[in-house]
Amino acid sequence: LISTPAVVDKEKLKIQNAEKRKAEDSDQLKDLKKAKLETKALKAKRPGFTDERYHETSYYIENGLRKVYPYYFTFTTFTKGRWVGEKILDVFSREFRAHPAEEYERCIKSGTLTVNYEKVPVDYRLKHNDLLANIVHRHEVPVTSQPITIVHMDDDIVVVNKPASIPVHPCGRYRHNTVVFILAKEYNLKNLRTIHRLDRLTSGLLLFGRSPKKARQMEHQIRNRQVQKEYICRVEGNFPEGVIECTEPIEVVSYKIGVCKVSPKGKDCTTKFQKISYNGQTSVVLCKPLTGRMHQIRVHLQYLGYPVVNDPLYNHDVFGPLKGRGGDIGGKTDDELVRDLINIHNAENWLGIDGDSDMSMFKSVKSDCDADALRLASAPKVNSLSDNDSETASRGASPVCTDSPRIVESSPNENVNDPQEMHSDNLCVNSANLNSVTSMAAIEKEDIVNCNSDGTINGKRQSANLHVKVTVATQTGHESPDMAFNAEKMTTDKHCYECKVRYRDPKPKDLVMYLHAWTYKGPAWEYETELPSWAKSDWIENDHD
């Protein structure tokens, strides 16, 4: 066949088009790679948990509470698809109703609300991947002043006894008032890897890896059910005798607000329970979860009709007249249950939803059950539903916090006082015996199981309370700071709404749920804490507890 000029030109055109498409594809790949590199570079700029972060504020103790001096912090988020092309002021006025439009207009004009760390006009239209940064004067929620005590520490692992009310890691309105921040700031224990989690109101054993390898190893053991966990709780009523096994599947009703229920559509799970004592009103119960579902112990106890005495969520008639006993939630649909939970929160203010710390200032009020839609009530949130022990939680070294962008005009950070390094030995703790763990099997063999006021079960002391007052320094070699109130550190901002609101302090009973992670036992290791005071057989609840 003889190629005509027209055929040759056609073939050349095909080749040229193919090369052009190849070049365009290559350019797209380059752009994609560039975007990924830019995102990676942005993340690299975030210092995470650094000394600069730890020193941006400090603590003081007041009325038995650990409080954080207000400080300036930058919340960031990337532009959502539905915002692209809209004016920044319109988006904030509509989506983030924590403040009126005039306040957001002021922030944009002053340069404390920026796009890609640069000042923009109020009519700026948002683009894909724009990074929004909002500098706020942050007020954290107080937690108990009870110290975090060290149960065990070596080169690979740190095991602590977490007091109730303190979240494990930054979430919602908690950042410095979290276990990972307190351990870093006061105990000089930094770069810890979370292996598992506990609810904020749950006290007890908490394990951290000091290296990625150890964290992965421990996480693997928990995921593969090689770790036996025992919890102690106090429930309403006279719990039945013997070993009670609950195998009801649990379904997450809403991840956003962190609530679950027993449901045939849920995941399989098993919890064994055994009564330890009864004081005429309430029972102390040993709980052995064989699986690790979200809120498993609390949901199974609710289903059995013996909810944890002061569980702010699962011991509430929002679940119907029977409070969820036998799975009866009053005929409500999931949507109705979630709606009623939010309504109850607005009235009683206990639904402490903990969102991601870097994002919560940018969560839309319009979104279903978003954390910031529920965080604006004038009284502080004192109870939490999320941050649970449902899954292992090995992450990178302590969760990443965003780097604070520079303020384009005058910086409010100029008013922030640098924390003083001061010392005190006023934090006293008790040593815990790491050797004795009472297993469910051993308890089943006993005729009478009783937790006495002296901290023994059947005469056997479970935790060696040595009554030795020790400081943080004796535990970790790092002196604790003086946490007496210092008025010079109390910053205010004339534009901060929370500076104008007088918050009530939570009562001690608002900070505790009677559920405690008592013992963890894995291959060739086991740890145990001392029992909380409410686990004593003759303990009676009063208004001061």
mmCIF file of N, CA, C and O in Angstrom, residues 347-379:
data_model
loop_
_atom_site.group_PDB
_atom_site.id
_atom_site.type_symbol
_atom_site.label_atom_id
_atom_site.label_comp_id
_atom_site.label_asym_id
_atom_site.label_seq_id
_atom_site.Cartn_x
_atom_site.Cartn_y
_atom_site.Cartn_z
ATOM 1 N N ALA A 347 -30.749 21.420 77.602
ATOM 2 C CA ALA A 347 -31.415 21.723 78.869
ATOM 3 C C ALA A 347 -30.525 21.431 80.072
ATOM 4 O O ALA A 347 -30.486 22.200 81.031
ATOM 5 N N GLU A 348 -29.796 20.307 80.027
ATOM 6 C CA GLU A 348 -29.013 19.879 81.182
ATOM 7 C C GLU A 348 -27.513 20.067 81.000
ATOM 8 O O GLU A 348 -26.760 20.011 81.966
ATOM 9 N N ASN A 349 -27.081 20.236 79.760
ATOM 10 C CA ASN A 349 -25.687 20.543 79.463
ATOM 11 C C ASN A 349 -24.714 19.473 79.919
ATOM 12 O O ASN A 349 -23.709 19.745 80.549
ATOM 13 N N TRP A 350 -25.012 18.210 79.604
ATOM 14 C CA TRP A 350 -24.069 17.152 79.986
ATOM 15 C C TRP A 350 -23.510 16.392 78.796
ATOM 16 O O TRP A 350 -22.662 15.538 78.946
ATOM 17 N N LEU A 351 -23.985 16.684 77.603
ATOM 18 C CA LEU A 351 -23.553 15.919 76.435
ATOM 19 C C LEU A 351 -22.224 16.461 75.939
ATOM 20 O O LEU A 351 -22.172 17.253 75.030
ATOM 21 N N GLY A 352 -21.141 16.056 76.583
ATOM 22 C CA GLY A 352 -19.835 16.622 76.263
ATOM 23 C C GLY A 352 -19.214 15.975 75.059
ATOM 24 O O GLY A 352 -18.389 15.084 75.160
ATOM 25 N N ILE A 353 -19.611 16.406 73.879
ATOM 26 C CA ILE A 353 -19.100 15.797 72.660
ATOM 27 C C ILE A 353 -17.705 16.317 72.384
ATOM 28 O O ILE A 353 -17.474 17.516 72.344
ATOM 29 N N ASP A 354 -16.788 15.423 72.177
ATOM 30 C CA ASP A 354 -15.397 15.805 71.984
ATOM 31 C C ASP A 354 -14.996 15.586 70.545
ATOM 32 O O ASP A 354 -14.753 14.477 70.107
ATOM 33 N N GLY A 355 -14.902 16.681 69.802
ATOM 34 C CA GLY A 355 -14.452 16.602 68.423
ATOM 35 C C GLY A 355 -12.949 16.746 68.341
ATOM 36 O O GLY A 355 -12.268 16.880 69.334
ATOM 37 N N ASP A 356 -12.428 16.716 67.138
ATOM 38 C CA ASP A 356 -11.001 16.886 66.936
ATOM 39 C C ASP A 356 -10.590 18.289 67.319
ATOM 40 O O ASP A 356 -11.220 19.266 66.961
ATOM 41 N N SER A 357 -9.521 18.413 68.083
ATOM 42 C CA SER A 357 -9.157 19.710 68.645
ATOM 43 C C SER A 357 -8.812 20.740 67.595
ATOM 44 O O SER A 357 -9.061 21.917 67.769
ATOM 45 N N ASP A 358 -8.222 20.320 66.496
ATOM 46 C CA ASP A 358 -7.813 21.280 65.475
ATOM 47 C C ASP A 358 -8.960 21.696 64.574
ATOM 48 O O ASP A 358 -8.847 22.651 63.824
ATOM 49 N N MET A 359 -10.065 20.978 64.641
ATOM 50 C CA MET A 359 -11.146 21.231 63.693
ATOM 51 C C MET A 359 -12.400 21.777 64.340
ATOM 52 O O MET A 359 -13.258 22.313 63.656
ATOM 53 N N SER A 360 -12.531 21.657 65.652
ATOM 54 C CA SER A 360 -13.833 21.910 66.251
ATOM 55 C C SER A 360 -14.311 23.339 66.088
ATOM 56 O O SER A 360 -15.501 23.592 66.063
ATOM 57 N N MET A 361 -13.407 24.297 65.957
ATOM 58 C CA MET A 361 -13.834 25.670 65.744
ATOM 59 C C MET A 361 -14.380 25.876 64.337
ATOM 60 O O MET A 361 -14.948 26.906 64.022
ATOM 61 N N PHE A 362 -14.195 24.892 63.478
ATOM 62 C CA PHE A 362 -14.659 25.018 62.106
ATOM 63 C C PHE A 362 -15.769 24.035 61.791
ATOM 64 O O PHE A 362 -16.038 23.751 60.650
ATOM 65 N N LYS A 363 -16.388 23.478 62.804
ATOM 66 C CA LYS A 363 -17.473 22.539 62.542
ATOM 67 C C LYS A 363 -18.776 23.308 62.425
ATOM 68 O O LYS A 363 -19.123 24.108 63.267
ATOM 69 N N SER A 364 -19.502 23.029 61.375
ATOM 70 C CA SER A 364 -20.699 23.791 61.054
ATOM 71 C C SER A 364 -21.818 23.506 62.026
ATOM 72 O O SER A 364 -22.094 22.375 62.373
ATOM 73 N N VAL A 365 -22.494 24.570 62.438
ATOM 74 C CA VAL A 365 -23.659 24.412 63.292
ATOM 75 C C VAL A 365 -24.773 23.698 62.546
ATOM 76 O O VAL A 365 -25.593 23.013 63.126
ATOM 77 N N LYS A 366 -24.769 23.812 61.210
ATOM 78 C CA LYS A 366 -25.815 23.186 60.415
ATOM 79 C C LYS A 366 -25.640 21.680 60.326
ATOM 80 O O LYS A 366 -26.576 20.957 60.061
ATOM 81 N N SER A 367 -24.419 21.204 60.532
ATOM 82 C CA SER A 367 -24.173 19.769 60.437
ATOM 83 C C SER A 367 -24.912 19.041 61.554
ATOM 84 O O SER A 367 -25.055 19.548 62.650
ATOM 85 N N ASP A 368 -25.324 17.843 61.267
ATOM 86 C CA ASP A 368 -26.073 17.070 62.241
ATOM 87 C C ASP A 368 -25.218 16.739 63.443
ATOM 88 O O ASP A 368 -24.258 15.989 63.371
ATOM 89 N N CYS A 369 -25.560 17.309 64.574
ATOM 90 C CA CYS A 369 -24.936 16.965 65.850
ATOM 91 C C CYS A 369 -23.454 17.287 65.908
ATOM 92 O O CYS A 369 -22.708 16.583 66.593
ATOM 93 N N ASP A 370 -22.983 18.284 65.205
ATOM 94 C CA ASP A 370 -21.575 18.626 65.279
ATOM 95 C C ASP A 370 -21.216 19.106 66.681
ATOM 96 O O ASP A 370 -22.031 19.663 67.405
ATOM 97 N N ALA A 371 -19.960 18.921 67.030
ATOM 98 C CA ALA A 371 -19.525 19.277 68.375
ATOM 99 C C ALA A 371 -19.726 20.743 68.671
ATOM 100 O O ALA A 371 -20.199 21.105 69.743
ATOM 101 N N ASP A 372 -19.364 21.611 67.741
ATOM 102 C CA ASP A 372 -19.466 23.028 68.038
ATOM 103 C C ASP A 372 -20.898 23.510 68.097
ATOM 104 O O ASP A 372 -21.172 24.555 68.656
ATOM 105 N N ALA A 373 -21.819 22.741 67.534
ATOM 106 C CA ALA A 373 -23.219 23.125 67.665
ATOM 107 C C ALA A 373 -23.668 22.985 69.104
ATOM 108 O O ALA A 373 -24.656 23.565 69.512
ATOM 109 N N LEU A 374 -22.911 22.173 69.878
ATOM 110 C CA LEU A 374 -23.315 21.871 71.246
ATOM 111 C C LEU A 374 -22.376 22.456 72.288
ATOM 112 O O LEU A 374 -22.568 22.236 73.466
ATOM 113 N N ARG A 375 -21.366 23.207 71.853
ATOM 114 C CA ARG A 375 -20.352 23.644 72.800
ATOM 115 C C ARG A 375 -20.554 25.065 73.256
ATOM 116 O O ARG A 375 -19.731 25.622 73.975
ATOM 117 N N LEU A 376 -21.662 25.713 72.842
ATOM 118 C CA LEU A 376 -21.780 27.139 73.053
ATOM 119 C C LEU A 376 -22.624 27.507 74.259
ATOM 120 O O LEU A 376 -22.861 28.674 74.508
ATOM 121 N N ALA A 377 -23.141 26.534 75.009
ATOM 122 C CA ALA A 377 -23.916 26.856 76.199
ATOM 123 C C ALA A 377 -23.030 27.538 77.218
ATOM 124 O O ALA A 377 -21.825 27.332 77.253
ATOM 125 N N SER A 378 -23.607 28.350 78.082
ATOM 126 C CA SER A 378 -22.790 29.170 78.977
ATOM 127 C C SER A 378 -22.124 28.364 80.077
ATOM 128 O O SER A 378 -21.082 28.739 80.585
ATOM 129 N N ALA A 379 -22.725 27.250 80.494
ATOM 130 C CA ALA A 379 -22.101 26.434 81.534
ATOM 131 C C ALA A 379 -21.122 25.477 80.904
ATOM 132 O O ALA A 379 -21.269 25.097 79.757
#
